[in-house]
Amino acid sequence: MEMSRLFAPTLREAPAEAEIVSHRLLLRAGFIRKSTAGVYTYLPLGWRVIRKIEGIVREEMNAAGGQEIMLPIVQPAELWRATGRWELYGPEMFRLRDRHEREFCLGPTHEEIITELVKGDVRSYKQLPLLLYQIQNKYRDERRPRFGLMRGREFIMMDLYSFDRSPEGARESYAKMYAAYEAVFRRCGLAYRAVEADAGAIGGSGGTHEFMALAESGEAEVVFCPNCAYAANTEKAECVPPPAPAPATPAADLPPRARVVTPGARTIEKVSALLGVPPTGLLKTLIYKGDEEYWAIVVRGDRRVNEVKVNNTLGPFLELRLAAAEEIEALLGCGPGFSGPVGLPPAVRLAVDSEAAVPAAFVCGANEVDVHWRDAIPGRDFTPARTADLRRVETGEPCPGCGAPLQSARGIEVGQVFNLGQKYSAALSATFLNEKGSALPFYMGCYGIGVSRTLAAAAEQCSDENGLVWPTAIAPYHCVVIPANSKDEAVTTAAARLCAELGAAGLETVLDDRPERAGVKFKDADLIGFPFRLVVGAHSLAQGQAELKRRRTGAEELIPLTTAAAYLSRIVREG
Ligand code: ATP
Ligand code: MG
C-alpha cells in the first residue's frame, strides 16, 4: 500500500472532547472518526486493527471448541419479556416499533435469542456441550458514552454461549473460556488481570470474572492481594467486617446527642476540621433515588458508598442515582451537606453500612442547614431499615482471603465470563433430555469480549509522546518503508523494491511515497505506530543497506537489503 493512497487523515491536534490518550491518538492518527455520540466509523487503519483482534479471538474460540454463527441484531420484545429483562434492562436498551406497532430492541446482548435457538434445535445430552459464538455490533444507549471506542453506544463484541448437561460440565466450559480469554489478551499484547466481578444485568448464579486491561484512565477500580490469588473489582470486593468494638462505656452512660452549629461545613473535611473529629468519627449520608423510592445511605466519613452493593442489596432498581440537591431540599429541608440519619421523614428509608452501624458516638448531619449532631449513636439515635456491606473496599484493608493488606489498580474491562446456571434456560423452558430421559434446563455460560474496546485499551497502554506503539500482533501494518529523499530516483526505486519484497514475504507494508520531507514522514510513522520503520537513504543504499528502527524500543540497526524481508519476517513470526 502507498501512503499517498492510504485513507488515514491525520490531524495536528485532537478535538478538545477527547479526554484520554487513546481517544486523542486514534482520532489524530486517522484510525476512527465520530459519527454521533458513542457511534464511530472505523477508517482503514482502525478497521485493520479490529480485523486482527477478531482474528485472534476467532482462533482462540475455535481452538476451545466454539462454532461461529451470526444472530440477529433486531430482536422481538416477547423473548425479553419472558426473562423479565425487557423491563429490567431499562433506558440502556435501544427500542423500536415496526409498522404493525410490534416492539423490538437492538441487541445489547444475546442470551434470550440464543437460548430460544438452542431450545428449538437441541434435544439430547448427546449434543452437549455446545459452544456457539458471534462477532457483531451491540447496541446500548449508555448514560455517558465517552472516551471514544471505550464506551460506545454501538460497539463490536464477541459473545460466546455455552450449553452443558450438568453443573460440572458448565464449570468445565467456564474454565476453558477463562483460559481462552487469557490467551486472547496475552496475544493482543495487553497487560491485564482477571478479577472476581459483579454479574450486573446479565445475572446468573455461578460466578463471574472480568478481564481488566490495566490503565490509569480505566473506569474500573480493582483490588488484589500481594499474598494470595484474591483479586476483585471494587464493585464486588467484600469488606471484611470490623471486629465488634468492646463498648468502652456502658450504653446508659454514653453522652446524649448534642446539636452543634457548623456554618457552611458541607464536606467531611470541613466538619472534621471544624469539630476536631477525624473522618472515622463522622458519618457520611448520601440520598439516593432508586426508581420510586428514596434511600439514605450511611457510611463512615472516610469511606465511599458502593452503588453496586446498594443496588444488589436494596434493589435491583431500573435506575439508581444520587438525588438532586432540590430533591434533598424538598425532602429534608437542607442541602446535601447536612443530611443525616437521625429523624428522617418516612419517605426516606435508611440503610447503614455495617462498619457505621456499630454502637459508637458519631458526628452526623442534622437535616438542618448549618447544623450537625455530636454523639449520635446507631441503634440509640436512629434505627436503620437495613444494615449491610454497602461500601467500597479501600487500599490497605485486609484481604477477605488471607487478611494481608490489599493493593489496588485501575483497569479497563475488556472481557467478562459468566457461569449462568439455569437462569435463562429455565425462564425460556429450554430443556434437553438427559441419560435417564428426563427434561432438564440447559446449564449455560456466556462470555463477552469487547473487540472495539480492546483496540482502545491497547492504544491506551501502548503509546508514547510521539504516538501509538502497536503490539505487532494487532498492528494495522507491520512495516513502513520510507525513502529518505523522494527526489532521488535510485532511492525511491530501491524503497519500492524493498516494499515489494517485504510484501512477498507476508509482511504488511506501507511505502511512504509522498513528496514530503523525511522528517514529516518520520513523524507520521511514529504517530500511526508501525512496529518497524525501514529508511532507505542514498548513503545506506550505497552500502546495500537500510536503516531499521523499532517503534517500541527505539533501537536502530543497519540491515542488508537482500536479507531484510527474511530477517523481519522472522522477528514478526516470533512476536
Ligand atoms: P461496562 O461495565 O463497562 O458497562 P458491561 O459489564 O456492561 O460493561 P458486558 O455485558 O460484560 O459489559 O459486555 C462484555 C464486554 O463488552 C465488556 O467486557 C466490554 O469489553 C464490552 N463493552 C460493554 N459495554 C461496552 C460499550 N459501551 N462500549 C464498548 N465496549 C463495551
Ligand atoms: Mg461486564
Coordinates of C-alpha atoms and ligand atoms in Angstrom, one line a residue:
M1 CA 0.0 0.0 0.0
E2 CA 1.3 3.5 -0.8
M3 CA 0.9 6.1 1.8
S4 CA -0.3 8.6 -0.8
R5 CA -3.4 6.4 -1.4
L6 CA -4.0 5.3 2.2
F7 CA -7.1 6.9 3.7
A8 CA -5.6 7.9 7.0
P9 CA -6.4 11.5 7.5
T10 CA -4.0 12.6 10.3
L11 CA -4.7 15.7 12.5
R12 CA -2.2 18.0 14.1
E13 CA -4.5 18.5 17.1
A14 CA -7.1 16.1 18.6
P15 CA -10.6 17.6 19.1
A16 CA -11.0 19.0 22.6
E17 CA -13.6 16.5 23.7
A18 CA -11.0 13.7 23.5
E19 CA -10.0 13.3 27.2
I20 CA -7.8 10.3 27.2
V21 CA -4.7 9.4 25.3
S22 CA -6.2 6.5 23.2
H23 CA -9.1 8.6 22.1
R24 CA -6.8 11.5 21.1
L25 CA -4.3 9.3 19.2
L26 CA -6.9 7.2 17.4
L27 CA -8.5 10.4 16.1
R28 CA -5.2 12.2 15.3
A29 CA -3.6 9.2 13.6
G30 CA -6.7 8.7 11.4
F31 CA -8.0 5.4 12.8
I32 CA -11.5 6.4 13.7
R33 CA -14.0 9.3 13.2
K34 CA -17.0 10.1 15.3
S35 CA -20.5 10.0 13.7
T36 CA -22.6 10.9 16.7
A37 CA -22.2 10.4 20.5
G38 CA -20.9 6.9 21.1
V39 CA -21.0 5.9 17.4
Y40 CA -17.9 5.7 15.3
T41 CA -16.6 4.9 11.8
Y42 CA -13.5 2.8 11.6
L43 CA -11.2 4.1 8.9
P44 CA -8.9 1.6 7.1
L45 CA -6.2 1.6 9.8
G46 CA -8.7 1.2 12.6
W47 CA -10.6 -1.5 10.8
R48 CA -7.4 -3.4 10.1
V49 CA -6.7 -3.5 13.9
I50 CA -10.2 -4.7 14.5
R51 CA -9.8 -7.5 12.0
K52 CA -6.5 -8.5 13.6
I53 CA -8.1 -8.7 17.1
E54 CA -11.1 -10.6 15.6
G55 CA -8.7 -13.0 14.0
I56 CA -7.0 -13.8 17.3
V57 CA -10.4 -14.1 19.0
R58 CA -11.7 -16.5 16.3
E59 CA -8.6 -18.7 16.5
E60 CA -8.9 -19.0 20.3
M61 CA -12.6 -19.5 20.3
N62 CA -12.4 -22.2 17.6
A63 CA -9.5 -23.8 19.4
A64 CA -11.7 -24.0 22.5
G65 CA -14.4 -25.8 20.6
G66 CA -16.6 -22.8 19.7
Q67 CA -18.5 -22.6 16.4
E68 CA -19.2 -19.2 14.8
I69 CA -22.7 -18.1 13.9
M70 CA -24.4 -14.8 13.3
L71 CA -27.5 -13.9 15.4
P72 CA -30.0 -11.2 14.5
I73 CA -29.4 -7.7 15.9
V74 CA -33.2 -6.9 15.8
Q75 CA -34.9 -8.9 18.5
P76 CA -38.5 -9.2 19.4
A77 CA -39.7 -7.8 22.8
E78 CA -41.6 -11.0 23.7
L79 CA -38.4 -13.0 24.3
W80 CA -37.1 -10.3 26.6
R81 CA -40.4 -10.2 28.5
A82 CA -40.2 -13.9 29.1
T83 CA -37.0 -13.4 31.1
G84 CA -38.1 -10.2 32.7
R85 CA -35.3 -8.3 31.1
W86 CA -37.5 -6.1 28.8
E87 CA -38.3 -4.0 32.0
L88 CA -35.0 -4.7 33.8
Y89 CA -32.7 -3.5 31.1
G90 CA -34.2 0.0 31.5
P91 CA -33.2 3.0 29.5
E92 CA -29.9 1.4 28.2
M93 CA -31.9 -0.6 25.7
F94 CA -32.5 0.8 22.2
R95 CA -36.1 0.1 21.5
L96 CA -38.1 0.4 18.3
R97 CA -41.5 -0.5 16.8
D98 CA -42.3 -1.9 13.4
R99 CA -45.1 -0.7 11.1
H100 CA -47.5 -3.0 13.0
E101 CA -46.6 -1.4 16.3
R102 CA -44.8 -4.6 17.4
E103 CA -41.9 -3.9 19.8
F104 CA -38.3 -4.8 19.2
C105 CA -34.9 -3.9 20.5
L106 CA -31.4 -3.7 19.0
G107 CA -29.5 -6.5 20.8
P108 CA -27.4 -5.2 23.8
T109 CA -26.5 -8.9 24.4
H110 CA -27.9 -12.2 23.1
E111 CA -28.8 -14.7 25.9
E112 CA -32.5 -14.7 25.1
I113 CA -32.2 -15.2 21.4
I114 CA -29.6 -17.9 21.5
T115 CA -31.4 -19.8 24.3
E116 CA -34.5 -19.8 22.0
L117 CA -32.5 -21.0 19.1
V118 CA -30.9 -23.9 21.0
K119 CA -34.2 -24.8 22.6
G120 CA -35.7 -25.4 19.2
D121 CA -32.9 -27.5 17.8
V122 CA -31.0 -29.3 20.6
R123 CA -32.9 -32.2 22.2
S124 CA -30.4 -34.6 23.7
Y125 CA -27.5 -34.6 26.2
K126 CA -25.5 -36.3 23.4
Q127 CA -25.4 -33.0 21.5
L128 CA -23.8 -31.2 24.5
P129 CA -21.6 -29.4 25.3
L130 CA -22.3 -26.8 22.6
L131 CA -20.4 -23.6 22.3
L132 CA -21.7 -21.0 19.9
Y133 CA -20.3 -17.5 19.3
Q134 CA -20.5 -14.5 17.1
I135 CA -18.7 -11.2 16.5
Q136 CA -21.1 -8.5 15.9
N137 CA -22.3 -4.9 16.7
K138 CA -24.0 -4.4 20.0
Y139 CA -26.3 -1.6 21.0
R140 CA -26.5 0.0 24.4
D141 CA -27.8 3.5 25.0
E142 CA -25.2 4.3 27.6
R143 CA -25.9 7.1 30.1
R144 CA -22.4 8.5 29.4
P145 CA -20.9 7.4 26.2
R146 CA -17.3 8.6 26.3
F147 CA -13.6 8.0 25.7
G148 CA -14.2 7.2 22.0
L149 CA -14.4 3.4 21.4
M150 CA -14.1 2.7 25.2
R151 CA -17.7 3.3 25.9
G152 CA -19.7 3.4 22.7
R153 CA -23.4 3.1 22.1
E154 CA -22.7 0.9 19.1
F155 CA -19.7 -1.3 19.6
I156 CA -18.2 -4.6 18.5
M157 CA -18.4 -7.6 20.8
M158 CA -17.6 -11.3 20.6
D159 CA -20.1 -13.2 22.6
L160 CA -19.9 -16.9 23.2
Y161 CA -22.6 -19.0 24.8
S162 CA -22.1 -22.5 26.3
F163 CA -24.7 -25.1 26.8
D164 CA -23.9 -28.0 29.1
R165 CA -25.7 -31.0 30.6
S166 CA -24.5 -30.6 34.2
P167 CA -23.1 -28.0 36.6
E168 CA -19.7 -29.8 36.3
G169 CA -19.9 -29.5 32.6
A170 CA -20.7 -25.8 32.8
R171 CA -17.8 -25.3 35.2
E172 CA -15.5 -27.0 32.6
S173 CA -16.8 -24.8 29.8
Y174 CA -16.2 -21.8 32.1
A175 CA -12.6 -22.9 32.8
K176 CA -12.0 -23.4 29.1
M177 CA -13.2 -20.0 28.2
Y178 CA -11.3 -18.4 31.0
A179 CA -8.1 -19.9 29.6
A180 CA -9.1 -18.9 26.1
Y181 CA -9.6 -15.3 27.2
E182 CA -6.2 -15.2 28.9
A183 CA -4.7 -16.4 25.5
V184 CA -6.6 -13.7 23.6
F185 CA -5.4 -10.8 25.8
R186 CA -1.9 -12.1 26.0
R187 CA -1.7 -12.4 22.2
C188 CA -3.1 -8.9 21.8
G189 CA -0.2 -7.7 23.9
L190 CA -2.3 -6.3 26.8
A191 CA -1.1 -6.1 30.4
Y192 CA -4.3 -7.4 32.1
R193 CA -5.6 -9.0 35.3
A194 CA -8.6 -11.3 35.8
V195 CA -10.8 -10.3 38.8
E196 CA -13.9 -11.5 40.5
A197 CA -16.8 -9.4 39.4
D198 CA -20.4 -8.4 39.9
A199 CA -22.9 -10.1 37.5
G200 CA -24.8 -6.8 36.7
A201 CA -27.8 -7.1 34.3
I202 CA -26.6 -10.4 33.0
G203 CA -27.2 -12.1 36.3
G204 CA -26.8 -15.8 36.9
S205 CA -25.6 -17.8 39.8
G206 CA -22.4 -19.5 39.1
G207 CA -19.8 -16.7 39.4
T208 CA -18.2 -14.3 37.1
H209 CA -14.8 -12.8 36.3
E210 CA -13.8 -9.7 34.4
F211 CA -10.6 -9.3 32.4
M212 CA -9.1 -5.9 33.1
A213 CA -6.6 -4.1 30.9
L214 CA -4.5 -2.2 33.4
A215 CA -4.6 1.6 32.8
E216 CA -4.7 4.7 35.0
S217 CA -7.5 6.1 32.9
G218 CA -9.6 2.9 33.4
E219 CA -13.1 3.4 34.8
A220 CA -12.9 0.3 37.0
E221 CA -11.0 0.0 40.2
V222 CA -9.7 -3.4 41.2
V223 CA -8.1 -4.7 44.4
F224 CA -5.7 -7.6 44.6
C225 CA -3.8 -9.4 47.2
P226 CA 0.0 -9.5 47.0
N227 CA 0.0 -12.6 49.2
C228 CA -2.8 -14.9 47.8
A229 CA -4.6 -15.2 44.5
Y230 CA -7.5 -12.9 45.5
A231 CA -8.4 -10.1 43.0
A232 CA -11.7 -8.4 42.6
N233 CA -13.4 -5.4 41.1
T234 CA -14.1 -3.0 44.0
E235 CA -17.8 -3.1 42.9
K236 CA -17.7 -6.7 44.0
A237 CA -14.9 -6.9 46.7
E238 CA -16.4 -7.7 50.1
C239 CA -15.3 -5.7 53.0
V240 CA -14.1 -7.7 55.9
P241 CA -16.5 -6.8 58.8
P242 CA -14.8 -4.9 61.5
P243 CA -14.4 -6.7 64.8
A244 CA -17.2 -5.7 67.1
P245 CA -15.8 -2.9 69.4
A246 CA -16.0 -3.6 73.1
P247 CA -18.2 -0.8 74.3
A248 CA -15.8 1.4 76.4
T249 CA -18.7 3.0 78.2
P250 CA -21.9 1.2 79.2
A251 CA -24.6 2.4 76.7
A252 CA -26.6 4.1 79.5
D253 CA -23.7 6.3 80.4
L254 CA -23.0 7.4 76.8
P255 CA -23.4 11.2 76.4
P256 CA -26.7 12.4 75.0
R257 CA -26.8 13.6 71.4
A258 CA -25.8 17.2 71.1
R259 CA -26.6 19.8 68.5
V260 CA -23.6 21.8 67.1
V261 CA -23.7 24.7 64.7
T262 CA -21.4 24.2 61.7
P263 CA -21.8 27.2 59.4
G264 CA -21.0 26.3 55.8
A265 CA -19.4 22.9 56.7
R266 CA -20.8 20.9 53.9
T267 CA -18.0 18.4 53.4
I268 CA -16.4 15.7 55.6
E269 CA -13.1 17.6 55.5
K270 CA -14.7 20.8 56.8
V271 CA -16.7 19.2 59.5
S272 CA -13.7 17.2 60.6
A273 CA -11.5 20.4 60.8
L274 CA -14.2 22.5 62.5
L275 CA -15.0 20.0 65.2
G276 CA -11.6 18.3 65.5
V277 CA -13.1 14.9 64.9
P278 CA -11.3 12.5 62.4
P279 CA -13.3 11.3 59.4
T280 CA -13.6 7.9 61.0
G281 CA -15.7 9.5 63.7
L282 CA -18.1 11.1 61.2
L283 CA -21.0 9.6 59.3
K284 CA -21.5 10.4 55.6
T285 CA -25.1 10.3 54.5
L286 CA -26.0 10.2 50.8
I287 CA -29.5 10.3 49.5
Y288 CA -30.2 8.0 46.5
K289 CA -33.3 7.6 44.4
G290 CA -34.0 4.0 43.3
D291 CA -36.9 4.1 40.8
E292 CA -39.8 5.3 43.1
E293 CA -38.1 5.3 46.5
Y294 CA -35.6 7.3 48.3
W295 CA -32.8 5.8 50.5
A296 CA -30.4 7.5 52.8
I297 CA -27.2 5.5 52.7
V298 CA -24.8 6.0 55.6
V299 CA -21.1 5.0 55.6
R300 CA -18.2 6.2 57.8
G301 CA -16.7 9.6 56.9
D302 CA -13.6 8.1 55.4
R303 CA -15.4 5.6 53.2
R304 CA -17.2 5.6 49.8
V305 CA -20.6 4.2 49.0
N306 CA -20.6 1.2 46.7
E307 CA -23.6 1.8 44.3
V308 CA -23.4 -1.8 43.0
K309 CA -23.8 -3.2 46.5
V310 CA -26.6 -0.7 47.2
N311 CA -28.4 -1.8 44.1
N312 CA -27.9 -5.5 44.8
T313 CA -28.9 -5.2 48.5
L314 CA -31.8 -2.7 48.3
G315 CA -32.9 -3.2 44.7
P316 CA -32.5 -4.2 42.0
F317 CA -33.6 -0.8 40.6
L318 CA -34.1 0.0 36.9
E319 CA -32.2 3.2 37.7
L320 CA -30.3 4.1 40.8
R321 CA -29.0 7.7 41.1
L322 CA -27.9 10.3 43.6
A323 CA -30.9 12.6 44.5
A324 CA -30.5 16.1 43.1
A325 CA -29.9 19.0 45.6
E326 CA -33.5 20.2 45.0
E327 CA -35.0 16.8 45.8
I328 CA -33.0 16.6 49.1
E329 CA -34.0 20.2 49.9
A330 CA -37.7 19.2 49.5
L331 CA -37.4 16.0 51.5
L332 CA -35.2 17.1 54.3
G333 CA -35.2 20.9 54.4
C334 CA -31.5 21.2 53.9
G335 CA -28.9 20.7 51.2
P336 CA -26.9 17.5 50.7
G337 CA -24.1 18.7 53.0
F338 CA -26.2 18.5 56.1
S339 CA -28.2 15.3 55.6
G340 CA -28.0 12.7 58.4
P341 CA -29.7 9.5 59.7
V342 CA -31.5 11.0 62.7
G343 CA -35.2 11.8 62.3
L344 CA -35.5 11.1 58.7
P345 CA -39.0 11.6 57.2
P346 CA -40.9 8.3 56.3
A347 CA -40.4 9.0 52.6
V348 CA -36.6 8.3 53.1
R349 CA -35.6 4.9 54.2
L350 CA -32.3 4.3 56.0
A351 CA -29.6 1.8 55.2
V352 CA -26.4 1.8 57.1
D353 CA -23.1 0.2 56.2
S354 CA -22.1 -2.5 58.7
E355 CA -19.0 -0.6 59.8
A356 CA -21.0 2.5 60.5
A357 CA -23.7 0.7 62.5
V358 CA -21.5 -0.1 65.5
P359 CA -22.6 1.4 68.8
A360 CA -20.2 4.3 68.9
A361 CA -20.6 8.0 69.1
F362 CA -20.5 9.7 65.7
V363 CA -20.9 13.2 64.2
C364 CA -23.5 13.4 61.5
G365 CA -25.7 15.9 59.6
A366 CA -28.8 17.0 61.5
N367 CA -31.1 17.5 58.4
E368 CA -30.9 21.3 59.1
V369 CA -28.9 23.9 57.4
D370 CA -25.5 24.6 59.2
V371 CA -26.2 22.1 61.9
H372 CA -24.7 18.7 62.9
W373 CA -25.2 16.2 65.7
R374 CA -22.4 15.1 68.0
D375 CA -22.6 11.8 69.8
A376 CA -25.2 10.3 67.6
I377 CA -25.3 6.6 68.3
P378 CA -26.5 3.9 65.9
G379 CA -29.3 1.9 67.5
R380 CA -30.0 4.6 70.1
D381 CA -30.5 7.7 68.0
F382 CA -31.5 6.1 64.7
T383 CA -32.6 2.6 63.6
P384 CA -31.7 1.5 60.1
A385 CA -34.2 -0.4 57.9
R386 CA -31.2 -2.3 56.6
T387 CA -27.6 -2.8 57.8
A388 CA -25.3 -4.4 55.2
D389 CA -22.0 -4.2 53.4
L390 CA -22.6 -1.1 51.3
R391 CA -19.2 0.5 50.9
R392 CA -16.2 0.2 48.6
V393 CA -13.1 -1.5 49.9
E394 CA -10.0 0.7 50.2
T395 CA -6.3 0.0 49.6
G396 CA -4.6 -1.5 52.6
E397 CA -7.8 -3.1 54.0
P398 CA -7.5 -6.8 54.9
C399 CA -7.8 -9.3 52.0
P400 CA -11.0 -11.4 52.5
G401 CA -9.0 -14.5 51.6
C402 CA -5.9 -14.2 53.8
G403 CA -6.0 -10.9 55.7
A404 CA -2.9 -9.3 54.0
P405 CA -3.3 -5.6 53.1
L406 CA -4.9 -5.3 49.7
Q407 CA -3.3 -3.3 46.8
S408 CA -5.3 -1.5 44.1
A409 CA -5.1 -0.6 40.5
R410 CA -7.3 0.9 37.8
G411 CA -8.5 -1.1 34.8
I412 CA -10.5 -1.2 31.6
E413 CA -12.9 -4.1 31.4
V414 CA -12.1 -5.8 28.1
G415 CA -14.0 -9.0 28.7
Q416 CA -16.2 -10.9 31.2
V417 CA -17.1 -14.5 31.6
F418 CA -20.3 -15.7 33.4
N419 CA -21.5 -19.1 34.7
L420 CA -25.2 -18.5 34.3
G421 CA -26.6 -21.7 35.8
Q422 CA -30.2 -22.2 34.5
K423 CA -31.4 -18.6 34.7
Y424 CA -32.2 -18.2 31.0
S425 CA -32.9 -21.8 30.1
A426 CA -35.4 -22.1 33.0
A427 CA -37.1 -18.8 32.2
L428 CA -37.5 -19.8 28.5
S429 CA -38.2 -23.5 29.2
A430 CA -35.2 -24.5 27.1
T431 CA -34.6 -28.1 28.1
F432 CA -32.8 -31.2 26.9
L433 CA -33.3 -34.9 27.7
N434 CA -30.6 -36.4 30.0
E435 CA -29.4 -40.0 30.1
K436 CA -32.5 -41.0 32.1
G437 CA -34.8 -39.4 29.6
S438 CA -35.9 -36.5 31.9
A439 CA -36.1 -33.0 30.7
L440 CA -33.6 -30.5 32.3
P441 CA -33.0 -26.8 31.5
F442 CA -29.5 -26.3 30.0
Y443 CA -26.6 -25.3 32.2
M444 CA -25.4 -22.1 30.5
G445 CA -22.5 -19.8 30.4
C446 CA -21.9 -16.5 28.5
Y447 CA -18.7 -14.9 27.6
G448 CA -18.1 -11.4 26.1
I449 CA -15.0 -9.7 24.7
G450 CA -15.2 -6.0 23.8
V451 CA -13.4 -6.1 20.5
S452 CA -13.6 -2.4 19.8
R453 CA -12.8 -1.6 23.5
T454 CA -9.8 -3.9 23.2
L455 CA -8.5 -1.8 20.4
A456 CA -8.9 1.3 22.5
A457 CA -7.3 -0.4 25.6
A458 CA -4.3 -1.4 23.5
A459 CA -3.9 2.1 22.3
E460 CA -4.3 3.4 25.9
Q461 CA -1.5 1.0 27.1
C462 CA 0.8 1.3 24.1
S463 CA 1.7 4.9 23.2
D464 CA 4.4 7.5 24.0
E465 CA 4.7 11.2 23.4
N466 CA 5.1 10.6 19.7
G467 CA 2.1 8.5 19.1
L468 CA 0.8 4.9 19.0
V469 CA 3.1 1.9 19.6
W470 CA 1.1 -1.1 18.4
P471 CA 1.9 -4.6 19.6
T472 CA 3.0 -6.4 16.4
A473 CA 0.2 -8.9 16.6
I474 CA -2.6 -6.3 16.2
A475 CA -0.7 -3.5 14.3
P476 CA -2.6 -2.3 11.2
Y477 CA 0.6 -2.9 9.2
H478 CA 3.9 -4.4 10.3
C479 CA 6.3 -2.0 8.5
V480 CA 6.6 1.3 6.8
V481 CA 9.3 1.9 4.2
I482 CA 10.5 5.5 3.8
P483 CA 12.7 6.7 1.0
A484 CA 14.8 9.4 2.8
N485 CA 14.9 11.6 -0.3
S486 CA 11.8 11.4 -2.5
K487 CA 13.7 13.2 -5.4
D488 CA 16.5 10.6 -5.6
E489 CA 15.3 8.0 -8.1
A490 CA 17.8 5.3 -7.0
V491 CA 16.5 5.7 -3.5
T492 CA 12.8 5.6 -4.4
T493 CA 13.3 2.6 -6.7
A494 CA 15.2 0.7 -4.0
A495 CA 12.5 1.6 -1.5
A496 CA 9.7 0.4 -3.8
R497 CA 11.6 -2.9 -4.4
L498 CA 12.1 -3.4 -0.7
C499 CA 8.4 -2.8 -0.1
A500 CA 7.5 -5.4 -2.7
E501 CA 9.9 -7.9 -1.2
L502 CA 8.5 -7.4 2.3
G503 CA 5.0 -7.9 0.9
A504 CA 6.0 -11.1 -0.9
A505 CA 7.4 -12.4 2.5
G506 CA 4.0 -11.8 4.0
L507 CA 4.8 -8.6 5.8
E508 CA 2.1 -6.0 5.6
T509 CA 3.9 -2.9 4.5
V510 CA 3.2 0.7 3.6
L511 CA 5.5 2.6 1.2
D512 CA 5.6 6.3 2.1
D513 CA 5.8 7.6 -1.4
R514 CA 4.6 11.1 -0.6
P515 CA 6.7 14.0 -1.8
E516 CA 7.3 15.2 1.8
R517 CA 10.4 15.9 3.8
A518 CA 11.7 12.8 5.6
G519 CA 11.0 14.5 8.9
V520 CA 7.3 14.7 8.2
K521 CA 7.2 11.0 7.2
F522 CA 9.0 10.0 10.4
K523 CA 6.5 11.9 12.5
D524 CA 3.6 10.3 10.8
A525 CA 5.2 6.8 11.1
D526 CA 5.6 7.4 14.8
L527 CA 2.0 8.7 15.2
I528 CA 0.5 5.7 13.4
G529 CA 2.7 3.4 15.3
F530 CA 4.1 0.9 12.7
P531 CA 6.2 -1.6 14.7
F532 CA 9.1 -1.4 12.2
R533 CA 10.3 1.5 10.1
L534 CA 12.8 1.0 7.3
V535 CA 14.5 4.0 5.8
V536 CA 16.3 3.8 2.5
G537 CA 18.8 6.7 2.1
A538 CA 21.5 7.4 -0.5
H539 CA 24.3 6.7 1.9
S540 CA 22.9 3.3 3.3
L541 CA 21.8 2.3 -0.2
A542 CA 25.4 2.7 -1.4
Q543 CA 26.3 0.0 1.2
G544 CA 23.3 -2.1 0.1
Q545 CA 21.7 -1.4 3.4
A546 CA 18.5 0.1 5.0
E547 CA 18.1 1.5 8.5
L548 CA 15.7 -0.4 10.7
K549 CA 14.1 1.3 13.7
R550 CA 11.8 -0.5 16.1
R551 CA 9.0 1.7 17.3
R552 CA 8.7 0.2 20.8
T553 CA 12.3 0.3 21.9
G554 CA 13.7 3.0 19.5
A555 CA 16.6 0.6 18.7
E556 CA 18.2 1.2 15.3
E557 CA 20.3 -1.0 13.2
L558 CA 21.6 -1.2 9.6
I559 CA 20.4 -4.4 7.8
P560 CA 21.3 -5.7 4.3
L561 CA 18.6 -5.0 1.8
T562 CA 18.9 -8.5 0.3
T563 CA 18.0 -10.2 3.6
A564 CA 15.7 -7.6 5.1
A565 CA 12.5 -9.5 4.3
A566 CA 13.7 -12.8 5.8
Y567 CA 15.1 -11.0 8.8
L568 CA 11.9 -9.1 9.5
S569 CA 9.5 -11.9 8.9
R570 CA 11.4 -14.0 11.4
I571 CA 11.1 -11.2 14.0
V572 CA 7.4 -10.8 13.3
R573 CA 6.7 -14.5 13.4
E574 CA 8.5 -14.9 16.7
G575 CA 6.4 -11.9 18.1
Ligands
ATP1 P1 -19.4 -1.9 31.5 O1 -19.4 -2.3 32.9 O2 -18.1 -1.3 31.1 O3 -20.6 -1.1 31.1 P2 -20.6 -4.4 30.9 O4 -20.1 -5.2 32.1 O5 -21.9 -3.9 30.9 O6 -19.5 -3.2 30.6 P3 -20.7 -6.9 29.4 O7 -22.1 -7.0 29.3 O8 -19.9 -7.7 30.3 O9 -20.3 -5.3 29.6 O10 -20.1 -6.9 27.9 C1 -19.0 -7.7 27.5 C2 -17.8 -6.8 27.1 O11 -18.3 -5.8 26.1 C3 -17.3 -5.9 28.2 O12 -16.3 -6.6 28.9 C4 -16.6 -4.8 27.4 O13 -15.3 -5.1 27.0 C5 -17.5 -4.6 26.2 N1 -18.4 -3.5 26.3 C6 -19.5 -3.4 27.1 N2 -20.1 -2.2 27.0 C7 -19.4 -1.5 26.1 C8 -19.5 -0.2 25.5 N3 -20.5 0.6 25.8 N4 -18.6 0.1 24.6 C9 -17.6 -0.7 24.2 N5 -17.4 -1.9 24.7 C10 -18.3 -2.3 25.6
MG2 MG -19.2 -6.8 32.1

